[in-house]
Tab-separated table of C-alpha atoms in Angstrom:
chain	number	residue	atom	x	y	z
A	1	MET	CA	-216.396	81.330	-196.107
A	2	LYS	CA	-216.128	78.169	-194.094
A	3	LYS	CA	-217.956	74.667	-194.661
A	4	LEU	CA	-219.209	72.484	-191.904
A	5	PRO	CA	-219.581	68.683	-192.212
A	6	GLU	CA	-222.746	67.277	-193.910
A	7	ASP	CA	-223.756	65.412	-190.819
A	8	PHE	CA	-223.098	68.435	-188.457
A	9	ILE	CA	-225.889	69.005	-185.837
A	10	PHE	CA	-227.306	72.465	-185.774
A	11	GLY	CA	-228.948	72.581	-182.377
A	12	GLY	CA	-230.674	74.685	-179.767
A	13	ALA	CA	-230.243	74.314	-176.132
A	14	THR	CA	-232.647	74.485	-173.068
A	15	ALA	CA	-232.821	73.394	-169.416
A	16	ALA	CA	-235.959	72.309	-167.616
A	17	TYR	CA	-236.000	74.853	-164.851
A	18	GLN	CA	-235.082	77.657	-167.247
A	19	ALA	CA	-237.708	76.736	-169.999
A	20	GLU	CA	-240.505	74.663	-168.620
A	21	GLY	CA	-242.123	76.802	-165.958
A	22	ALA	CA	-244.833	74.848	-164.221
A	23	THR	CA	-242.593	74.600	-161.246
A	24	LYS	CA	-245.540	73.407	-159.045
A	25	GLU	CA	-247.523	71.676	-161.866
A	26	GLY	CA	-247.958	68.103	-162.865
A	27	GLY	CA	-246.828	66.524	-159.577
A	28	LYS	CA	-243.300	68.131	-159.587
A	29	GLY	CA	-241.556	68.174	-156.450
A	30	PRO	CA	-239.582	71.342	-155.060
A	31	VAL	CA	-236.039	72.292	-155.871
A	32	ALA	CA	-233.802	74.573	-153.755
A	33	TRP	CA	-234.263	77.297	-156.391
A	34	ASP	CA	-237.958	77.684	-155.627
A	35	GLU	CA	-237.371	78.822	-152.122
A	36	PHE	CA	-234.090	80.687	-152.904
A	37	LEU	CA	-235.881	82.939	-155.638
A	38	GLU	CA	-238.864	83.376	-153.385
A	39	LYS	CA	-236.572	84.687	-150.583
A	40	GLN	CA	-234.852	87.057	-152.894
A	41	GLY	CA	-238.218	88.410	-154.302
A	42	ARG	CA	-236.770	89.557	-157.677
A	43	PHE	CA	-238.112	87.039	-160.048
A	44	LEU	CA	-239.319	83.368	-160.217
A	45	ALA	CA	-238.923	80.624	-162.754
A	46	ASP	CA	-242.642	80.759	-163.598
A	47	PRO	CA	-243.629	81.149	-166.278
A	48	ALA	CA	-240.124	80.729	-167.835
A	49	SER	CA	-240.914	79.908	-171.496
A	50	ASP	CA	-243.789	77.686	-170.566
A	51	PHE	CA	-241.997	74.743	-172.404
A	52	TYR	CA	-244.216	72.485	-170.366
A	53	HIS	CA	-247.320	73.490	-172.373
A	54	LYS	CA	-245.603	74.958	-175.353
A	55	TYR	CA	-243.210	72.246	-176.442
A	56	PRO	CA	-245.210	71.262	-179.528
A	57	GLU	CA	-244.882	74.745	-180.856
A	58	ASP	CA	-241.125	74.978	-179.922
A	59	LEU	CA	-240.340	71.859	-181.610
A	60	GLU	CA	-242.483	72.772	-184.744
A	61	LEU	CA	-240.349	75.986	-184.920
A	62	CYS	CA	-237.191	73.774	-184.790
A	63	SER	CA	-238.379	71.929	-187.776
A	64	MET	CA	-239.349	75.078	-189.698
A	65	PHE	CA	-235.915	76.784	-188.992
A	66	GLY	CA	-233.596	74.020	-189.620
A	67	VAL	CA	-232.749	73.228	-186.014
A	68	ASN	CA	-232.138	69.327	-186.182
A	69	GLY	CA	-231.031	68.967	-182.531
A	70	VAL	CA	-232.278	70.028	-179.250
A	71	ARG	CA	-230.658	69.864	-175.762
A	72	LEU	CA	-233.134	69.512	-173.068
A	73	SER	CA	-232.929	68.262	-169.387
A	74	ILE	CA	-235.206	66.017	-167.233
A	75	ALA	CA	-236.153	67.781	-164.153
A	76	TRP	CA	-235.292	65.034	-161.517
A	77	SER	CA	-237.997	66.196	-159.134
A	78	ARG	CA	-240.540	65.864	-161.901
A	79	ILE	CA	-239.869	62.177	-161.885
A	80	PHE	CA	-238.944	61.480	-158.276
A	81	PRO	CA	-240.524	64.506	-156.316
A	82	GLU	CA	-238.473	63.603	-153.128
A	83	GLY	CA	-235.490	62.700	-155.281
A	84	THR	CA	-235.890	58.934	-154.293
A	85	GLY	CA	-238.784	56.619	-153.733
A	86	ARG	CA	-242.208	57.792	-154.997
A	87	ILE	CA	-242.312	58.119	-158.798
A	88	ASN	CA	-244.581	60.769	-160.304
A	89	PRO	CA	-246.334	59.130	-163.456
A	90	GLU	CA	-247.482	62.611	-164.797
A	91	GLY	CA	-243.849	63.683	-164.921
A	92	VAL	CA	-242.737	60.385	-166.604
A	93	LYS	CA	-245.269	60.789	-169.156
A	94	PHE	CA	-244.414	64.480	-169.935
A	95	TYR	CA	-240.975	63.460	-171.132
A	96	HIS	CA	-242.203	60.586	-173.348
A	97	ASP	CA	-244.567	63.100	-174.906
A	98	VAL	CA	-241.728	65.720	-175.617
A	99	LEU	CA	-239.571	62.881	-177.081
A	100	ALA	CA	-242.398	61.666	-179.287
A	101	GLU	CA	-243.043	65.082	-180.627
A	102	ALA	CA	-239.302	65.596	-181.439
A	103	LYS	CA	-239.181	62.090	-183.247
A	104	LYS	CA	-242.058	63.302	-185.227
A	105	TYR	CA	-239.916	66.020	-186.850
A	106	GLY	CA	-236.715	64.011	-187.080
A	107	ILE	CA	-234.995	66.103	-184.269
A	108	LYS	CA	-232.101	64.452	-182.424
A	109	VAL	CA	-232.643	65.073	-178.636
A	110	PHE	CA	-229.630	65.289	-176.207
A	111	VAL	CA	-231.089	64.600	-172.654
A	112	THR	CA	-229.348	65.978	-169.536
A	113	LEU	CA	-230.097	64.190	-166.247
A	114	HIS	CA	-229.005	67.010	-164.042
A	115	HIS	CA	-228.876	70.724	-164.875
A	116	PHE	CA	-228.555	72.703	-161.681
A	117	ASP	CA	-231.803	71.320	-160.096
A	118	THR	CA	-231.204	68.615	-157.508
A	119	PRO	CA	-234.531	67.776	-155.642
A	120	LYS	CA	-234.864	69.844	-152.463
A	121	ALA	CA	-235.171	66.750	-150.201
A	122	LEU	CA	-231.684	65.829	-151.326
A	123	PHE	CA	-230.295	69.455	-151.570
A	124	ASP	CA	-231.192	69.888	-147.878
A	125	GLN	CA	-229.127	66.989	-146.989
A	126	GLY	CA	-226.010	68.433	-148.489
A	127	ASP	CA	-226.526	67.904	-152.249
A	128	PHE	CA	-223.278	66.434	-153.804
A	129	LEU	CA	-221.291	67.128	-150.677
A	130	ASN	CA	-223.366	64.291	-149.300
A	131	ARG	CA	-222.204	60.934	-150.637
A	132	ASP	CA	-225.801	59.465	-150.455
A	133	THR	CA	-226.875	61.754	-153.157
A	134	LEU	CA	-224.330	59.909	-155.478
A	135	ASP	CA	-226.353	56.717	-154.833
A	136	ALA	CA	-229.676	58.701	-155.401
A	137	PHE	CA	-228.404	60.019	-158.688
A	138	ALA	CA	-227.173	56.619	-159.967
A	139	ASP	CA	-230.763	55.266	-159.170
A	140	TYR	CA	-232.548	58.066	-160.860
A	141	ALA	CA	-230.188	57.618	-163.849
A	142	LYS	CA	-230.865	53.878	-164.055
A	143	PHE	CA	-234.700	54.468	-163.877
A	144	CYS	CA	-234.272	56.973	-166.935
A	145	PHE	CA	-232.209	54.691	-168.979
A	146	GLU	CA	-234.871	52.017	-168.661
A	147	GLU	CA	-237.888	54.160	-169.002
A	148	TYR	CA	-236.649	56.181	-171.929
A	149	PRO	CA	-234.954	53.770	-174.311
A	150	GLU	CA	-235.870	56.192	-177.256
A	151	VAL	CA	-233.222	58.643	-175.940
A	152	GLU	CA	-230.099	58.500	-178.221
A	153	TYR	CA	-227.862	60.812	-176.347
A	154	TRP	CA	-227.502	61.088	-172.601
A	155	THR	CA	-225.651	63.745	-170.584
A	156	THR	CA	-224.929	62.968	-166.997
A	157	PHE	CA	-224.299	66.677	-165.636
A	158	ASN	CA	-224.338	70.032	-166.929
A	159	GLU	CA	-221.532	72.304	-165.840
A	160	ILE	CA	-220.117	70.807	-162.771
A	161	TYR	CA	-217.634	73.505	-162.222
A	162	PRO	CA	-220.285	76.341	-162.081
A	163	ILE	CA	-222.313	74.307	-159.806
A	164	ALA	CA	-219.453	73.995	-157.307
A	165	THR	CA	-218.237	77.437	-157.553
A	166	ASN	CA	-221.532	79.302	-157.821
A	167	GLN	CA	-222.905	77.270	-154.879
A	168	TYR	CA	-219.619	77.653	-152.556
A	169	LEU	CA	-217.348	80.283	-153.952
A	170	LEU	CA	-219.395	83.075	-155.538
A	171	GLY	CA	-222.512	82.244	-153.520
A	172	ILE	CA	-225.064	83.179	-156.247
A	173	PHE	CA	-226.620	79.614	-156.293
A	174	PRO	CA	-228.281	78.166	-153.273
A	175	PRO	CA	-227.147	77.519	-150.640
A	176	GLY	CA	-225.361	80.977	-151.128
A	177	ILE	CA	-221.955	80.054	-149.390
A	178	LYS	CA	-218.885	82.176	-150.415
A	179	TYR	CA	-215.125	81.461	-150.435
A	180	ASP	CA	-215.324	77.912	-149.212
A	181	LEU	CA	-212.606	76.106	-151.335
A	182	THR	CA	-213.087	72.853	-149.286
A	183	LYS	CA	-216.532	72.557	-150.372
A	184	VAL	CA	-215.796	73.649	-153.901
A	185	ILE	CA	-213.260	70.827	-154.426
A	186	ALA	CA	-215.484	68.250	-152.644
A	187	CYS	CA	-218.423	69.146	-154.853
A	188	LEU	CA	-216.168	69.007	-158.023
A	189	HIS	CA	-214.831	65.531	-157.138
A	190	ASN	CA	-218.056	63.913	-155.941
A	191	MET	CA	-219.781	64.979	-159.025
A	192	MET	CA	-217.191	63.566	-161.156
A	193	VAL	CA	-217.387	60.305	-159.390
A	194	ALA	CA	-221.135	60.276	-159.673
A	195	HIS	CA	-220.676	60.870	-163.447
A	196	ALA	CA	-218.268	57.997	-163.681
A	197	ARG	CA	-220.542	55.666	-161.789
A	198	VAL	CA	-223.417	56.503	-164.100
A	199	VAL	CA	-221.297	55.934	-167.172
A	200	ASN	CA	-220.094	52.702	-165.945
A	201	LEU	CA	-223.802	51.664	-165.099
A	202	PHE	CA	-224.740	52.700	-168.614
A	203	LYS	CA	-222.193	50.708	-170.246
A	204	GLU	CA	-222.133	47.596	-168.195
A	205	ASN	CA	-225.939	47.283	-168.570
A	206	GLY	CA	-225.759	47.628	-172.302
A	207	TYR	CA	-228.233	50.476	-172.711
A	208	SER	CA	-228.720	51.719	-176.073
A	209	GLY	CA	-227.576	55.184	-177.256
A	210	GLN	CA	-224.552	57.289	-176.303
A	211	ILE	CA	-223.437	58.929	-172.960
A	212	GLY	CA	-221.279	61.796	-172.110
A	213	VAL	CA	-220.914	64.818	-169.763
A	214	VAL	CA	-221.051	68.520	-170.420
A	215	HIS	CA	-218.286	70.773	-169.021
A	216	SER	CA	-218.225	74.641	-168.879
A	217	LEU	CA	-214.616	75.304	-170.202
A	218	GLU	CA	-213.376	78.949	-170.426
A	219	THR	CA	-209.877	79.325	-171.637
A	220	LYS	CA	-207.376	80.958	-169.283
A	221	TYR	CA	-204.549	83.105	-170.592
A	222	PRO	CA	-201.825	84.854	-168.490
A	223	ALA	CA	-202.412	88.700	-168.472
A	224	SER	CA	-198.753	89.259	-169.250
A	225	ASP	CA	-195.453	87.338	-169.880
A	226	ALA	CA	-194.477	87.638	-166.218
A	227	PRO	CA	-193.814	84.340	-164.525
A	228	GLU	CA	-196.391	85.097	-161.686
A	229	ASP	CA	-199.193	85.826	-164.082
A	230	ILE	CA	-198.335	82.641	-166.185
A	231	HIS	CA	-198.440	80.806	-162.748
A	232	ALA	CA	-201.868	82.370	-161.914
A	233	ALA	CA	-203.415	81.434	-165.271
A	234	PHE	CA	-202.213	77.822	-164.758
A	235	LEU	CA	-203.729	77.715	-161.130
A	236	ASP	CA	-207.128	79.019	-162.497
A	237	ASP	CA	-206.990	76.533	-165.330
A	238	ALA	CA	-206.014	73.639	-162.966
A	239	LEU	CA	-209.265	74.062	-160.945
A	240	SER	CA	-211.779	74.964	-163.555
A	241	ILE	CA	-210.596	72.926	-166.666
A	242	ARG	CA	-207.723	70.411	-165.844
A	243	PHE	CA	-209.419	68.981	-162.878
A	244	LEU	CA	-212.573	68.169	-164.871
A	245	LEU	CA	-210.788	66.820	-167.915
A	246	ASP	CA	-208.439	64.697	-165.898
A	247	ALA	CA	-211.213	63.222	-163.962
A	248	THR	CA	-213.065	62.555	-167.254
A	249	TYR	CA	-210.270	61.118	-169.404
A	250	LYS	CA	-207.338	60.184	-167.181
A	251	GLY	CA	-209.208	58.369	-164.368
A	252	GLY	CA	-207.516	60.410	-161.749
A	253	TYR	CA	-205.752	63.750	-161.256
A	254	SER	CA	-202.323	64.329	-162.778
A	255	LYS	CA	-199.254	65.396	-160.497
A	256	GLU	CA	-199.602	68.959	-161.743
A	257	THR	CA	-203.407	69.053	-160.923
A	258	LEU	CA	-202.699	67.825	-157.445
A	259	GLU	CA	-199.895	70.330	-156.925
A	260	ALA	CA	-202.055	73.187	-157.949
A	261	LEU	CA	-204.917	71.946	-155.666
A	262	ASP	CA	-202.449	71.769	-152.780
A	263	GLU	CA	-201.285	75.438	-153.438
A	264	ILE	CA	-204.855	76.638	-153.614
A	265	CYS	CA	-205.830	74.938	-150.439
A	266	ALA	CA	-202.929	76.243	-148.521
A	267	ALA	CA	-203.631	79.658	-149.427
A	268	ASN	CA	-207.257	79.308	-148.418
A	269	ASN	CA	-207.031	77.002	-145.354
A	270	ALA	CA	-208.805	74.392	-147.296
A	271	SER	CA	-208.334	70.623	-147.607
A	272	TYR	CA	-209.497	67.760	-149.658
A	273	ASP	CA	-209.767	63.885	-149.098
A	274	PHE	CA	-210.428	61.689	-152.219
A	275	PRO	CA	-211.331	58.066	-151.225
A	276	GLU	CA	-209.269	55.609	-152.955
A	277	GLU	CA	-212.183	53.618	-154.224
A	278	ASP	CA	-213.361	56.648	-156.197
A	279	PHE	CA	-210.473	56.251	-158.535
A	280	VAL	CA	-211.363	52.773	-159.475
A	281	GLU	CA	-214.759	54.158	-160.807
A	282	LEU	CA	-212.960	57.128	-162.523
A	283	GLU	CA	-210.421	54.684	-164.160
A	284	LYS	CA	-213.198	52.391	-165.448
A	285	ALA	CA	-215.087	55.211	-166.911
A	286	LYS	CA	-212.256	57.258	-168.586
A	287	ASP	CA	-212.389	55.402	-171.971
A	288	ARG	CA	-216.164	54.990	-171.881
A	289	ASN	CA	-217.398	58.402	-172.534
A	290	ASP	CA	-218.977	58.635	-175.984
A	291	TYR	CA	-218.706	62.337	-176.183
A	292	LEU	CA	-217.798	65.478	-174.509
A	293	GLY	CA	-220.095	68.528	-174.385
A	294	ILE	CA	-218.474	71.887	-174.102
A	295	ASN	CA	-220.280	75.060	-172.973
A	296	HIS	CA	-218.080	77.843	-173.984
A	297	TYR	CA	-219.071	81.538	-173.628
A	298	SER	CA	-215.815	83.436	-172.463
A	299	SER	CA	-212.252	83.244	-171.911
A	300	HIS	CA	-210.184	84.935	-169.111
A	301	PHE	CA	-206.899	86.758	-168.674
A	302	VAL	CA	-205.451	86.128	-165.426
A	303	LYS	CA	-202.857	87.984	-163.272
A	304	ALA	CA	-201.237	87.150	-160.006
A	305	TYR	CA	-203.189	88.143	-156.904
A	306	ASN	CA	-202.377	87.828	-153.150
A	307	GLY	CA	-204.982	89.712	-151.407
A	308	GLU	CA	-208.170	88.470	-149.816
A	309	ASN	CA	-210.955	86.986	-151.928
A	310	ALA	CA	-213.080	89.530	-153.537
A	311	ILE	CA	-215.779	88.423	-156.134
A	312	HIS	CA	-218.568	90.578	-157.477
A	313	HIS	CA	-221.048	88.957	-159.838
A	314	ASN	CA	-221.982	91.501	-162.628
A	315	GLY	CA	-225.684	90.746	-163.080
A	316	THR	CA	-226.558	94.074	-164.916
A	317	GLY	CA	-223.887	94.093	-167.777
A	318	ASP	CA	-222.447	97.319	-166.579
A	319	LYS	CA	-219.114	97.519	-168.045
A	320	GLY	CA	-216.137	96.738	-165.780
A	321	THR	CA	-218.204	96.525	-162.697
A	322	GLY	CA	-217.555	92.613	-162.111
A	323	SER	CA	-214.644	91.499	-159.893
A	324	TYR	CA	-213.024	88.117	-159.530
A	325	LYS	CA	-210.037	87.782	-157.210
A	326	VAL	CA	-209.394	84.484	-155.438
A	327	LYS	CA	-206.723	84.032	-153.008
A	328	GLY	CA	-204.198	81.540	-154.013
A	329	ILE	CA	-205.389	81.630	-157.671
A	330	GLY	CA	-205.357	85.011	-159.194
A	331	GLU	CA	-207.370	87.730	-160.567
A	332	ARG	CA	-209.205	87.810	-163.839
A	333	ILE	CA	-208.730	91.248	-165.265
A	334	TYR	CA	-210.814	93.531	-167.688
A	335	LYS	CA	-208.874	93.406	-170.848
A	336	GLU	CA	-209.236	96.670	-172.689
A	337	GLY	CA	-209.681	96.732	-176.421
A	338	LEU	CA	-211.412	93.465	-176.630
A	339	GLU	CA	-215.094	93.247	-177.782
A	340	ARG	CA	-217.612	92.357	-175.052
A	341	THR	CA	-221.412	91.551	-175.009
A	342	ASP	CA	-224.239	93.452	-173.556
A	343	TRP	CA	-223.553	91.577	-170.341
A	344	ASP	CA	-219.902	92.480	-170.266
A	345	TRP	CA	-218.735	88.940	-171.215
A	346	LEU	CA	-215.520	88.804	-173.455
A	347	ILE	CA	-216.062	87.888	-177.069
A	348	TYR	CA	-212.913	85.806	-177.871
A	349	PRO	CA	-213.384	83.172	-180.434
A	350	GLN	CA	-209.628	82.262	-180.410
A	351	GLY	CA	-210.217	80.873	-176.884
A	352	LEU	CA	-212.578	78.223	-178.210
A	353	TYR	CA	-210.163	77.187	-181.027
A	354	ASP	CA	-207.343	76.854	-178.475
A	355	LEU	CA	-209.429	74.916	-176.162
A	356	LEU	CA	-210.454	72.393	-178.773
A	357	MET	CA	-206.848	71.831	-179.965
A	358	ARG	CA	-205.741	71.561	-176.431
A	359	ILE	CA	-208.278	68.605	-175.801
A	360	LYS	CA	-207.078	66.879	-178.976
A	361	ARG	CA	-203.423	67.155	-177.802
A	362	ASP	CA	-203.811	66.439	-174.086
A	363	TYR	CA	-206.828	64.114	-173.875
A	364	PRO	CA	-206.432	61.934	-177.155
A	365	ASN	CA	-208.932	59.384	-175.857
A	366	TYR	CA	-211.871	61.751	-176.336
A	367	LYS	CA	-214.019	60.554	-178.962
A	368	ALA	CA	-216.359	63.273	-180.203
A	369	ILE	CA	-217.073	66.801	-179.029
A	370	TYR	CA	-220.258	68.757	-179.256
A	371	ILE	CA	-220.392	72.456	-178.509
A	372	THR	CA	-223.405	72.099	-176.306
A	373	GLU	CA	-223.822	75.718	-175.334
A	374	ASN	CA	-222.425	78.900	-177.001
A	375	GLY	CA	-224.376	82.112	-177.639
A	376	MET	CA	-224.695	85.933	-176.781
A	377	GLY	CA	-226.854	87.394	-174.175
A	378	TYR	CA	-228.429	90.416	-175.759
A	379	LYS	CA	-230.763	93.181	-174.941
A	380	ASP	CA	-233.130	92.494	-177.930
A	381	ASP	CA	-235.202	95.322	-179.506
A	382	PHE	CA	-238.605	94.268	-180.167
A	383	LYS	CA	-240.436	96.346	-182.845
A	384	ASN	CA	-243.816	95.040	-183.793
A	385	GLY	CA	-242.673	91.405	-183.945
A	386	ILE	CA	-239.475	92.171	-185.609
A	387	ILE	CA	-236.279	91.599	-183.737
A	388	MET	CA	-233.014	92.468	-185.707
A	389	ASP	CA	-230.140	90.998	-183.802
A	390	GLU	CA	-227.124	91.225	-186.212
A	391	PRO	CA	-224.728	91.299	-183.176
A	392	ARG	CA	-225.910	87.781	-182.189
A	393	ILE	CA	-225.361	86.758	-185.807
A	394	ASP	CA	-221.876	88.067	-185.876
A	395	TYR	CA	-221.057	86.404	-182.513
A	396	ILE	CA	-222.314	82.985	-183.723
A	397	ARG	CA	-220.463	83.413	-187.081
A	398	LYS	CA	-217.183	84.130	-185.343
A	399	TYR	CA	-217.396	81.095	-182.912
A	400	LEU	CA	-218.540	78.787	-185.511
A	401	THR	CA	-215.591	79.806	-187.757
A	402	SER	CA	-213.219	78.855	-184.752
A	403	VAL	CA	-215.184	75.495	-184.720
A	404	ALA	CA	-214.792	75.099	-188.465
A	405	ASP	CA	-211.013	75.856	-188.079
A	406	ALA	CA	-210.469	73.403	-185.351
A	407	ILE	CA	-212.409	70.613	-187.472
A	408	GLU	CA	-209.918	71.426	-190.349
A	409	ASP	CA	-207.148	70.794	-187.963
A	410	GLY	CA	-208.260	67.374	-186.765
A	411	VAL	CA	-210.714	67.928	-183.926
A	412	ASN	CA	-213.746	65.671	-184.160
A	413	VAL	CA	-216.491	68.389	-183.432
A	414	LYS	CA	-219.955	66.720	-184.345
A	415	GLY	CA	-222.340	69.541	-183.568
A	416	TYR	CA	-223.298	73.097	-182.152
A	417	PHE	CA	-226.104	74.031	-179.820
A	418	LEU	CA	-226.913	77.585	-179.623
A	419	TRP	CA	-227.970	78.741	-176.136
A	420	SER	CA	-230.650	79.096	-176.303
A	421	LEU	CA	-233.438	77.682	-178.481
A	422	MET	CA	-235.954	80.160	-177.353
A	423	ASP	CA	-235.551	83.141	-174.738
A	424	VAL	CA	-235.516	81.449	-171.378
A	425	PHE	CA	-235.310	82.216	-167.614
A	426	SER	CA	-231.788	83.198	-166.470
A	427	TRP	CA	-230.680	82.028	-163.022
A	428	SER	CA	-229.126	85.332	-161.919
A	429	ASN	CA	-230.721	87.887	-164.528
A	430	GLY	CA	-234.320	86.603	-164.599
A	431	TYR	CA	-235.976	87.696	-167.771
A	432	ASN	CA	-234.021	90.560	-168.817
A	433	LYS	CA	-231.108	88.512	-170.516
A	434	ARG	CA	-232.056	87.040	-173.852
A	435	TYR	CA	-230.202	84.389	-175.809
A	436	GLY	CA	-232.776	82.793	-178.023
A	437	LEU	CA	-233.250	82.326	-181.633
A	438	PHE	CA	-236.977	82.907	-180.872
A	439	PHE	CA	-238.074	85.867	-178.940
A	440	VAL	CA	-240.491	84.938	-176.121
A	441	ASP	CA	-243.136	87.632	-174.953
A	442	PHE	CA	-243.241	86.285	-171.292
A	443	GLU	CA	-246.641	87.791	-170.630
A	444	THR	CA	-248.395	86.325	-173.759
A	445	GLN	CA	-245.987	83.453	-174.298
A	446	GLU	CA	-245.990	84.196	-178.079
A	447	ARG	CA	-242.846	83.204	-180.028
A	448	TYR	CA	-241.196	85.492	-182.624
A	449	PRO	CA	-238.314	84.315	-184.806
A	450	LYS	CA	-235.358	86.814	-184.781
A	451	GLU	CA	-233.099	87.766	-187.707
A	452	SER	CA	-230.763	85.262	-186.149
A	453	ALA	CA	-233.111	82.329	-186.723
A	454	TYR	CA	-233.448	83.076	-190.306
A	455	TRP	CA	-229.652	83.225	-190.528
A	456	TYR	CA	-229.321	80.053	-188.579
A	457	LYS	CA	-231.806	78.258	-191.012
A	458	HIS	CA	-229.820	79.286	-193.975
A	459	LEU	CA	-226.621	78.108	-192.180
A	460	ALA	CA	-228.244	74.580	-191.467
A	461	GLU	CA	-229.360	74.204	-195.026
A	462	THR	CA	-226.034	75.192	-196.618
A	463	LYS	CA	-223.461	74.169	-193.898
A	464	THR	CA	-221.790	77.412	-195.052
A	465	ILE	CA	-220.817	80.162	-192.585
A	466	LEU	CA	-221.269	83.474	-194.439
């Protein structure tokens, strides 16, 4: 039995494109996902969870079930339909209404400015590979800071690493480019510079509230004690974790990070060029982050690999069908004997504990941490409005126990946001993959609390992990 702090936030997480639906309503401008999904013809982000119309019900459910914090994102193209210039008053009002409804119930709202949904007009000009997008993002952020002073917690970006790799390495996000490490590194760096610029703007203008960034961080372990496997895990970690945390908290990249980048680039005929003025921005921002959000679902065991790039995204959950082999980095292996989810993701709570302790040790200027996403994709069985999801409860229990252990050992973790609040649309799985506390019938848009919702309510009331 573990206790969590009295002021701990027990939250639920969402994202605009995955929850709102209404992709063509209310004056919203297009994003690249609209066209990308239409061309694939498998599923669309309408209706999603219809949060655009159902938010009063969803926030009331939060109040009823002890969820005292909500993560949501502003859809940039709902405010600026073309990314810059013209403002959409209907979109501006929508988020005021959502924030007012949350305040009515005393729910703390963490607002993300960018959650995978750059307006299409900017995306088509190169997204964050185009340095002009950094200016547009800063202007959009400034507008939001001034328009929504009621927001207490701002997040610049959600998951910079998955954006870069899913767009330019795996090719499962638009524009669907594979194995271009030059673009991956440029995207990572430019988005970290954009984050730093917005943090500096926020602090220098004296806006109220707090600001941080959400990184997806998945711990890497060597597949064996062999030196080549240890080095492969180091390289994978350097690109996916160290690069991001160095940029966030060190104001630049360590010698070890740059040496890893050079090795990865040499193997992939890739290159990078970081303008010197960028490091002025990163240096100014490094001690200004009020919190770090961590999205953590899995860990990886990595072995040396010298072949060609070979990545297959497992979108069905069929055990052992995924493949992740990157030239110059390594191969993420299928570790037999370890528990996995319905969607074949490794369940390894030790990875979260190790990650939290590492941040405390290696980046001591962090101020606070929120677990901004963690949860279990599960093929929920719906029986006459009853959803028994004990495996999800067990998953949350194990990961929150790791969080409690890290708090006991001195890490300042202030809250946990389950992905997801309600069932939502999944970028690569459509409507089959369910994470929510509340089951959504996507045809009727009815909500049904799952067994996990009642368990989570008791957890929030008692602060005790049972």
